[in-house]
PDB file of C-alpha atoms in Angstrom:
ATOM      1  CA  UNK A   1      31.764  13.035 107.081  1.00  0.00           C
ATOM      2  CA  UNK A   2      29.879  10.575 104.475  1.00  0.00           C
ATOM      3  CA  UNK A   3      27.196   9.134 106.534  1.00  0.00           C
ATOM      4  CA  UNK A   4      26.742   5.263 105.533  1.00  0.00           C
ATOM      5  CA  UNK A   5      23.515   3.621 104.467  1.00  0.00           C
ATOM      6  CA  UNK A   6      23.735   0.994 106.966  1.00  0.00           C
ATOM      7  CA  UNK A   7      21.672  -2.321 105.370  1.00  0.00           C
ATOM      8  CA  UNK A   8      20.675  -5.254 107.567  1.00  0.00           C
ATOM      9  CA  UNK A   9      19.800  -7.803 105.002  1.00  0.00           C
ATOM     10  CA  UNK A  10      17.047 -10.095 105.608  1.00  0.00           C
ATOM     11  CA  UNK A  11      17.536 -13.589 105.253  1.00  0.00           C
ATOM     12  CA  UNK A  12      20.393 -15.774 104.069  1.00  0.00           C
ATOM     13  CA  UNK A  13      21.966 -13.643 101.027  1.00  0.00           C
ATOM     14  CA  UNK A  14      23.039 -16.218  97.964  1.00  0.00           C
ATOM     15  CA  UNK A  15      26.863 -15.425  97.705  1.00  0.00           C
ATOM     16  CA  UNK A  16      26.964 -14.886  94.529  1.00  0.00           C
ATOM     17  CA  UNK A  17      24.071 -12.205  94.238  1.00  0.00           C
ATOM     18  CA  UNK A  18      26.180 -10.486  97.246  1.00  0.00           C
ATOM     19  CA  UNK A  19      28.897 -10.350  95.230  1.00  0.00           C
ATOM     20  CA  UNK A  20      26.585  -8.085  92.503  1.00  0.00           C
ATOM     21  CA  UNK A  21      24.979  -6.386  95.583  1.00  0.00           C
ATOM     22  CA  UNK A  22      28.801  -5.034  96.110  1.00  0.00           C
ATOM     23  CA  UNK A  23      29.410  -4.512  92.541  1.00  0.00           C
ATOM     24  CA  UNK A  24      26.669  -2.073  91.928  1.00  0.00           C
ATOM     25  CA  UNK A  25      27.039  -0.855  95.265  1.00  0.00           C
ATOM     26  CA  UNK A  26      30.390   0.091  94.250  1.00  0.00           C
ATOM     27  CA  UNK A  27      30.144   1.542  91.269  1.00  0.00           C
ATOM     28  CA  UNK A  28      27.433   3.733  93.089  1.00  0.00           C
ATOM     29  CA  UNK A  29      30.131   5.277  95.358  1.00  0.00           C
ATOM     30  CA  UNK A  30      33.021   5.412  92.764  1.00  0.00           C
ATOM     31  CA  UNK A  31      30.241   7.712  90.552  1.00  0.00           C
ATOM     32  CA  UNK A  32      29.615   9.769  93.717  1.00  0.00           C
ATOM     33  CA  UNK A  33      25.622   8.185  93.639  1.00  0.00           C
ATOM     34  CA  UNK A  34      26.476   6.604  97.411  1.00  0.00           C
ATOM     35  CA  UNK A  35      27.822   7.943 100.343  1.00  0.00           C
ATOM     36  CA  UNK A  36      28.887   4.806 101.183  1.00  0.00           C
ATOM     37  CA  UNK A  37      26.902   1.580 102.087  1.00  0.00           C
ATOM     38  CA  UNK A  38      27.714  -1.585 104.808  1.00  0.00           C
ATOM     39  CA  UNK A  39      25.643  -4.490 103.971  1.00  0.00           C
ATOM     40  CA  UNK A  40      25.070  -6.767 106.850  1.00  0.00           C
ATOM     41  CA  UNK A  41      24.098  -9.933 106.354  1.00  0.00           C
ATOM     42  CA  UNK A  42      24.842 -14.253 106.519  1.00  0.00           C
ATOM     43  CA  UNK A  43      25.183 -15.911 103.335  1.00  0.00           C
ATOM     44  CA  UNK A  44      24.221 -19.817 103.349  1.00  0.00           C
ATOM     45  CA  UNK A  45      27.501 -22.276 103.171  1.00  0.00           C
ATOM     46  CA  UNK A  46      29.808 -21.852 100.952  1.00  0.00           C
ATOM     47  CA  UNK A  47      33.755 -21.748 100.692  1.00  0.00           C
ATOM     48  CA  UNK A  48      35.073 -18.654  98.968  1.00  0.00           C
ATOM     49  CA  UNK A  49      38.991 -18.515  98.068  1.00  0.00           C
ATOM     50  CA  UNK A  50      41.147 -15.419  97.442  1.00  0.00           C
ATOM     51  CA  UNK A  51      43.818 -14.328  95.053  1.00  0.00           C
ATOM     52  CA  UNK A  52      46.728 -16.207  97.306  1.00  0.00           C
ATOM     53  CA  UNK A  53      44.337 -19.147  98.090  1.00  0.00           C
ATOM     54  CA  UNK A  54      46.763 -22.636  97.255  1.00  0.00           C
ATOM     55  CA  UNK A  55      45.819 -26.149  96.094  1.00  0.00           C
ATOM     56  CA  UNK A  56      46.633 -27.627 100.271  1.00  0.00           C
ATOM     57  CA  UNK A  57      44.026 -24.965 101.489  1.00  0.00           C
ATOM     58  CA  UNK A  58      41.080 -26.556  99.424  1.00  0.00           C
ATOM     59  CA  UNK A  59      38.545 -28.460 100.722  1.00  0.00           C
ATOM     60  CA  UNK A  60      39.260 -32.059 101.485  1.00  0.00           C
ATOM     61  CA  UNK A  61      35.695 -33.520 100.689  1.00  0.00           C
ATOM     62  CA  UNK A  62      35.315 -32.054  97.038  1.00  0.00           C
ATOM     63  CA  UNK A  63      33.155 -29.248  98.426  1.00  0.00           C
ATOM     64  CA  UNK A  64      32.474 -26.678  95.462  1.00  0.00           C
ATOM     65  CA  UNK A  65      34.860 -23.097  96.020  1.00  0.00           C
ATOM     66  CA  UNK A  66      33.481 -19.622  94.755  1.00  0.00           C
ATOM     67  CA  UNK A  67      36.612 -17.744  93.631  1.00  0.00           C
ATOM     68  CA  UNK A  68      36.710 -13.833  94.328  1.00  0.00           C
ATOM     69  CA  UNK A  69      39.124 -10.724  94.121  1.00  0.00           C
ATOM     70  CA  UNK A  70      39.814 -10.080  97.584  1.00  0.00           C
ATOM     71  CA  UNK A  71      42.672 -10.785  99.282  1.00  0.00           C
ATOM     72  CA  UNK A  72      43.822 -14.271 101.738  1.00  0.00           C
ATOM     73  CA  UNK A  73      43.006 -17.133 101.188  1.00  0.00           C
ATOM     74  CA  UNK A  74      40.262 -19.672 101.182  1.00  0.00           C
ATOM     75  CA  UNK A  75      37.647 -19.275 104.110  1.00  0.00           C
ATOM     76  CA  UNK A  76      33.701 -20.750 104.994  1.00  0.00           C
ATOM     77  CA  UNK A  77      31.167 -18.014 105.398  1.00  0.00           C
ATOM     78  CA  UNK A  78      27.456 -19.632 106.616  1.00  0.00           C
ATOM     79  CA  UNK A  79      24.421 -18.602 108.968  1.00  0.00           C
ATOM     80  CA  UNK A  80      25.140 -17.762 112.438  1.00  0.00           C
ATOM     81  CA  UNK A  81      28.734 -15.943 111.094  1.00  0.00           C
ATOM     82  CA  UNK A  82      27.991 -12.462 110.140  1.00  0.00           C
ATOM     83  CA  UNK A  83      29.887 -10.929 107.143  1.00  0.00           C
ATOM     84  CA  UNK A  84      29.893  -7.081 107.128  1.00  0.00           C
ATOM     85  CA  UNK A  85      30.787  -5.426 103.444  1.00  0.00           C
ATOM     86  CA  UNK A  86      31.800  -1.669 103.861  1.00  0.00           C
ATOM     87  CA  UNK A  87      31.719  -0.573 100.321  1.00  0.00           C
ATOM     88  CA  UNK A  88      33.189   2.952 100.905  1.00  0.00           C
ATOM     89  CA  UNK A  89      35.943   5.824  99.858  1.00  0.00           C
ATOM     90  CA  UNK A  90      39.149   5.621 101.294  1.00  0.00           C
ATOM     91  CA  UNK A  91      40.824   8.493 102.631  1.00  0.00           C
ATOM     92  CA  UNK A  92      43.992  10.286 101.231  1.00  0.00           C
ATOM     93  CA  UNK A  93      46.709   9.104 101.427  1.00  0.00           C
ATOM     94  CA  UNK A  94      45.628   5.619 100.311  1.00  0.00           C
ATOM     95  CA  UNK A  95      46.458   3.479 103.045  1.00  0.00           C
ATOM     96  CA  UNK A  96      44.339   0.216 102.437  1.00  0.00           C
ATOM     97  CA  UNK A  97      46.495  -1.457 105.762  1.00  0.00           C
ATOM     98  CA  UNK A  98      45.468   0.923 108.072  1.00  0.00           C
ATOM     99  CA  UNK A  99      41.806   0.743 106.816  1.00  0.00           C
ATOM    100  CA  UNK A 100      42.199  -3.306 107.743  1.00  0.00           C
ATOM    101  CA  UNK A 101      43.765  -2.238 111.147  1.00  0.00           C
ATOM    102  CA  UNK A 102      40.815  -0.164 111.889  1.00  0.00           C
ATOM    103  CA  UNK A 103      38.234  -2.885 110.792  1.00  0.00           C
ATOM    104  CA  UNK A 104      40.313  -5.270 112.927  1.00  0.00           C
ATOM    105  CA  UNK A 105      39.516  -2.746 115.508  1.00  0.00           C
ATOM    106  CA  UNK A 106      36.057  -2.934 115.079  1.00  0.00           C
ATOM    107  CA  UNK A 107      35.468  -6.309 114.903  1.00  0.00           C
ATOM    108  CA  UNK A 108      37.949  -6.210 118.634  1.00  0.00           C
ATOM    109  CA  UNK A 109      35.403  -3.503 120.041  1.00  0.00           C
ATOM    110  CA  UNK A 110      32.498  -5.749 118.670  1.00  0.00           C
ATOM    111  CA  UNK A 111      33.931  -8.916 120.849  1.00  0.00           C
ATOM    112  CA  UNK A 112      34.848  -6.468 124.307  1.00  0.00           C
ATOM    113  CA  UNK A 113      31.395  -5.739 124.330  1.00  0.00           C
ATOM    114  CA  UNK A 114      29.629  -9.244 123.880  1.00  0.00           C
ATOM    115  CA  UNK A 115      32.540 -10.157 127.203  1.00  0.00           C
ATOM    116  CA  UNK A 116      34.659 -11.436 124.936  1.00  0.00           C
ATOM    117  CA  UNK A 117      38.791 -10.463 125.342  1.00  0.00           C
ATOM    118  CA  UNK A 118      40.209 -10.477 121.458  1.00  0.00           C
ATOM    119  CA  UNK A 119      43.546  -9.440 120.434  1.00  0.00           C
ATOM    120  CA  UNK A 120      45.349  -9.374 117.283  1.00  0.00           C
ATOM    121  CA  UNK A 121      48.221 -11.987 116.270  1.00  0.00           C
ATOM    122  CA  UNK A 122      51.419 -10.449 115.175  1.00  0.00           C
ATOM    123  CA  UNK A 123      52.024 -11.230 111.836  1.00  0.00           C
ATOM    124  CA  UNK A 124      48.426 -12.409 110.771  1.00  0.00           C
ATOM    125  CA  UNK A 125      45.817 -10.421 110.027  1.00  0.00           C
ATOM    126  CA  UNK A 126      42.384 -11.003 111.412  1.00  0.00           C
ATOM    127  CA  UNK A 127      41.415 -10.670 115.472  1.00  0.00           C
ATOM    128  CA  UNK A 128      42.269 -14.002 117.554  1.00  0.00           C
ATOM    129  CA  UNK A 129      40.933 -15.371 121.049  1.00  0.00           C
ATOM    130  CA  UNK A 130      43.700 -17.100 123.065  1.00  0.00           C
ATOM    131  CA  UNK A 131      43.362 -19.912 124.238  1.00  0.00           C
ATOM    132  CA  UNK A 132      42.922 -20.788 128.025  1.00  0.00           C
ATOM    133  CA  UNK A 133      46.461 -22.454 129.438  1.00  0.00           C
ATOM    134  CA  UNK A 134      47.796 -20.646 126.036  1.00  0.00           C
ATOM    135  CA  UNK A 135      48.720 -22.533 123.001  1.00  0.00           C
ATOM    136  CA  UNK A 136      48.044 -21.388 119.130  1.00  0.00           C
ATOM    137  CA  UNK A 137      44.741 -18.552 119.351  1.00  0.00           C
ATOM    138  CA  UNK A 138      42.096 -19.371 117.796  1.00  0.00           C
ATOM    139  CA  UNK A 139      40.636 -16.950 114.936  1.00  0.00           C
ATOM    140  CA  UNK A 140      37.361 -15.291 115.805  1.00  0.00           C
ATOM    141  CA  UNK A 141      37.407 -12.715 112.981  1.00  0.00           C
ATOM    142  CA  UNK A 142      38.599 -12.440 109.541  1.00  0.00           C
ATOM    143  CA  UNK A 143      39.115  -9.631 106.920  1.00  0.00           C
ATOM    144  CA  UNK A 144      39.543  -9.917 103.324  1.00  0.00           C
ATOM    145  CA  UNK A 145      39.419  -6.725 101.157  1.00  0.00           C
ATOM    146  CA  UNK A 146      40.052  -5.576  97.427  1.00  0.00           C
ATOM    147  CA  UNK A 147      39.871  -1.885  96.535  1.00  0.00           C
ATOM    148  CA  UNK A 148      39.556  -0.323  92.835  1.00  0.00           C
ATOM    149  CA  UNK A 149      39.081   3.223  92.084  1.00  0.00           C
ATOM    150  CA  UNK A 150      39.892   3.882  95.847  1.00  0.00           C
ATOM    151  CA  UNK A 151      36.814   2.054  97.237  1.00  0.00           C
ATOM    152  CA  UNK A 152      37.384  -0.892  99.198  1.00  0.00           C
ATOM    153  CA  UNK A 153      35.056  -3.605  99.268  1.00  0.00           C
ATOM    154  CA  UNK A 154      34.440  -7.075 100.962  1.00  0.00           C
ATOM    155  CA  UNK A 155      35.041  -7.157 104.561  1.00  0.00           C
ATOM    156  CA  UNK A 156      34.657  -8.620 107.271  1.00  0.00           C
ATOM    157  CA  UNK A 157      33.907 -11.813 109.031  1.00  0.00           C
ATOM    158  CA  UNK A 158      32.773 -12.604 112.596  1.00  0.00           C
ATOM    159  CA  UNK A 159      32.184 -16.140 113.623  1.00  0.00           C
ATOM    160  CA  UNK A 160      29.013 -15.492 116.233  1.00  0.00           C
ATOM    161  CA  UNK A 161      26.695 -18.544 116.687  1.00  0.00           C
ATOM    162  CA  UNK A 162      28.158 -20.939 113.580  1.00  0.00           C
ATOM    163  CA  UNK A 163      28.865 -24.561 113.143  1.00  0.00           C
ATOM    164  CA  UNK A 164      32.715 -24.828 113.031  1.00  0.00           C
ATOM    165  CA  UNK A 165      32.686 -28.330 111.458  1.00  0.00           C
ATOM    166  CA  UNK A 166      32.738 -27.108 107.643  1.00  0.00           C
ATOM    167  CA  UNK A 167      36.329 -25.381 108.594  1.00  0.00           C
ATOM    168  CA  UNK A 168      37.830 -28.994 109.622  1.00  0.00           C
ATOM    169  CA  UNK A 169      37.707 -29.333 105.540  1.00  0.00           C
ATOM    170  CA  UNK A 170      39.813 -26.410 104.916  1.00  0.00           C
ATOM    171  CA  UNK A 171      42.954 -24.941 105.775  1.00  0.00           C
ATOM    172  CA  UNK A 172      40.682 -21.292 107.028  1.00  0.00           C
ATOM    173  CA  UNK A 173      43.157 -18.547 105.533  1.00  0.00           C
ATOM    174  CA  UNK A 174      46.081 -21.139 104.899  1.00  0.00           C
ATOM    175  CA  UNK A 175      46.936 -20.735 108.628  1.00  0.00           C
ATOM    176  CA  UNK A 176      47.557 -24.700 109.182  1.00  0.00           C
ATOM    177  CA  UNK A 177      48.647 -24.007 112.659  1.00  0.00           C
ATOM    178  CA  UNK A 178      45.699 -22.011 114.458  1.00  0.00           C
ATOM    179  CA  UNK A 179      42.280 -23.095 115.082  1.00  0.00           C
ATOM    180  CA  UNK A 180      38.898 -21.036 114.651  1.00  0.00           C
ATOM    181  CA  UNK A 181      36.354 -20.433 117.498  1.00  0.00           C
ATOM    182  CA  UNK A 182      33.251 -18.318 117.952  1.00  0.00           C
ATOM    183  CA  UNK A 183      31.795 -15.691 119.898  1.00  0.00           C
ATOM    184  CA  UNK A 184      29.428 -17.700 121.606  1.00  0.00           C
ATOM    185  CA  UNK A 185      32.272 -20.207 122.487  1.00  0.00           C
ATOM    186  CA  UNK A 186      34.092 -17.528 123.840  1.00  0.00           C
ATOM    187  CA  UNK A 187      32.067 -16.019 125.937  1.00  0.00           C
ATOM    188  CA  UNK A 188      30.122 -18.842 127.484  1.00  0.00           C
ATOM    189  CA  UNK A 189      26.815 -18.076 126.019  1.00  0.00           C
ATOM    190  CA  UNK A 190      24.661 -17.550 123.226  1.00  0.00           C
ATOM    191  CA  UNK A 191      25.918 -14.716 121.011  1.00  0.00           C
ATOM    192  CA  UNK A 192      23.903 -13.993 118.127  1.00  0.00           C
ATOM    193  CA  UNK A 193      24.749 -12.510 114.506  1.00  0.00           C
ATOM    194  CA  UNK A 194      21.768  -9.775 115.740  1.00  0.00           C
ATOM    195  CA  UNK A 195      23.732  -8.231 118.436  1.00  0.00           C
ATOM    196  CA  UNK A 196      26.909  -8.157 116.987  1.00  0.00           C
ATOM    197  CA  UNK A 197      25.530  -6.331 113.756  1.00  0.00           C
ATOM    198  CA  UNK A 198      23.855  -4.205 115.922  1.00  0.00           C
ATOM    199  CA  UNK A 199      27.442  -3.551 117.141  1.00  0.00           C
ATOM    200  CA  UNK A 200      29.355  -3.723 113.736  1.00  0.00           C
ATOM    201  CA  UNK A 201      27.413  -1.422 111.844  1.00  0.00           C
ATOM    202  CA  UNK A 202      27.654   2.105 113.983  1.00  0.00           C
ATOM    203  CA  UNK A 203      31.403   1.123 114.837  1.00  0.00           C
ATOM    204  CA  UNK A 204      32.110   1.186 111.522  1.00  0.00           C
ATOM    205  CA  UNK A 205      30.600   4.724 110.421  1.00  0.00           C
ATOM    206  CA  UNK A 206      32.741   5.557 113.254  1.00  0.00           C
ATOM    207  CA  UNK A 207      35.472   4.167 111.534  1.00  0.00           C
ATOM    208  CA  UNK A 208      34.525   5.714 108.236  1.00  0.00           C
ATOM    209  CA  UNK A 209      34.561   9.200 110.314  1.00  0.00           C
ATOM    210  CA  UNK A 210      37.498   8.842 112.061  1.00  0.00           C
ATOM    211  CA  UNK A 211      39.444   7.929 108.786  1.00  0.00           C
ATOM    212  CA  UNK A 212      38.157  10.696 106.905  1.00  0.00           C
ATOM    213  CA  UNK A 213      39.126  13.397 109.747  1.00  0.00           C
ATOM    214  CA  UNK A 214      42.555  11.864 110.501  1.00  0.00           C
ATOM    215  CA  UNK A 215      41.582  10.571 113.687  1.00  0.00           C
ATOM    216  CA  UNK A 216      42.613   6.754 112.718  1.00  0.00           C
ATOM    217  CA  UNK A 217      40.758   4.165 115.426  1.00  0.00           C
ATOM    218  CA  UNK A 218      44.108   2.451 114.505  1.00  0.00           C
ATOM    219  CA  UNK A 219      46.966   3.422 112.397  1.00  0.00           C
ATOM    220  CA  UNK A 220      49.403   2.198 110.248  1.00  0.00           C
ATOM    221  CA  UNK A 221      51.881   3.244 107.145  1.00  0.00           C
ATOM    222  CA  UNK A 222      51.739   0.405 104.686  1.00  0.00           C
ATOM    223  CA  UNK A 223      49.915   0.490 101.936  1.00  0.00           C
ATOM    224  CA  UNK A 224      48.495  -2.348  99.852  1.00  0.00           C
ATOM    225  CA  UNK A 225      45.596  -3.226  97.321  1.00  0.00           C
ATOM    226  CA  UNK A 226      45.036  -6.480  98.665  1.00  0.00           C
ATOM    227  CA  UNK A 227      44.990  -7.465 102.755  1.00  0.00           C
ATOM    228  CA  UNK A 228      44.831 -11.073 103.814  1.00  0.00           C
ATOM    229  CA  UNK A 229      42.033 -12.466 105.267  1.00  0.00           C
TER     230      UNK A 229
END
């Protein structure tokens, strides 16, 4: 099984040089150069907006937008949120669903073990918290991928010890009826983007593994280039 050069980034990583990090990271794993890489890391504040990202879902306040080829919708990534960007080769038969299932998973796995209970939402990607008394879950998770020459890249999202305020501008993944929440909200204490990357990173080499040995760590059938976020 490829074994995944696992990179905790230091710092705040500029969005826009993490978008050529994945680029050459890419192309070094479409040549056969790279295994595979995950690049863990916060980028400072900025909105990004995918392919299916509409005029009501941009910021209200005139706040600048990076546009990018993954899939969803608009979305804020800033420090205390921890992005994780698996850059690696799908298995056969391309299923690029089931690859968001099983990062779903992860992200589920991530939030169990920080005492947090996640679930997923039917219909909506991503991985939710309810909310006590019920009502609309809030999202605690996002994924937003884009695969070329069978290699996905972008990722996913995981809202650990962030401001929430900069999401009141946006409609977060043109979901206008759900709310957004953190890990540290969640679980009553201070959760930092540290231990959940020190989560993330071996659960998705697991991932990786189980995919390429048919052992899914969740399963599905559809297949699509693009997954929401």
């Amino acid at each position: 099984m490829p074994q995944l050069e696992i990179i905790r980034w230091p710092g705040l990583l500029d969005y826009e040089e993490g978008l050529t990090v994945q680029r050459a990271y890419h192309a070094d794993v479409v040549a056969g150069r790279s295994p595979g890489v995950v690049v863990l890391c916060e980028h400072p504040g900025v909105y990004t907006a995918g392919r299916r990202t509409e005029s009501t879902d941009l910021p209200t306040d005139g706040s600048p937008v990076v546009e990018v080829d993954r899939g969803g919708r608009i979305t804020w990534h800033g420090p205390g949120q921890l992005v994780a960007y698996p850059i690696v080769r799908l298995a056969d038969p391309l299923d690029v669903v089931a690859w968001v299932r099983d990062l779903e998973q992860v992200v589920l796995d991530a939030a169990a073990s920080v005492g947090v209970t996640a679930e997923r939402v039917a219909g909506r990607s991503g991985v939710w918290v309810p909310r006590p008394g019920g009502g609309p879950h809030d999202k605690v998770g996002a994924i937003g991928l884009h695969v070329a020459e069978h290699v996905s890249s972008h990722g996913i999202a995981v809202n650990c010890d962030n401001d929430l305020t900069p999401y009141g501008a946006i409609v977060p993944c043109g979901i206008a009826d759900a709310g957004v929440t953190t890990l540290s909200r969640a679980a009553g204490r201070p959760v930092t983007v540290d231990e959940v990357a020190a989560l993330v990173g071996p659960r998705i080499q697991q991932a990786v593994d189980g995919m390429h040995a048919g052992r899914r760590i969740s399963a599905t059938s559809t297949t699509r280039q693009e997954v929401a976020a």
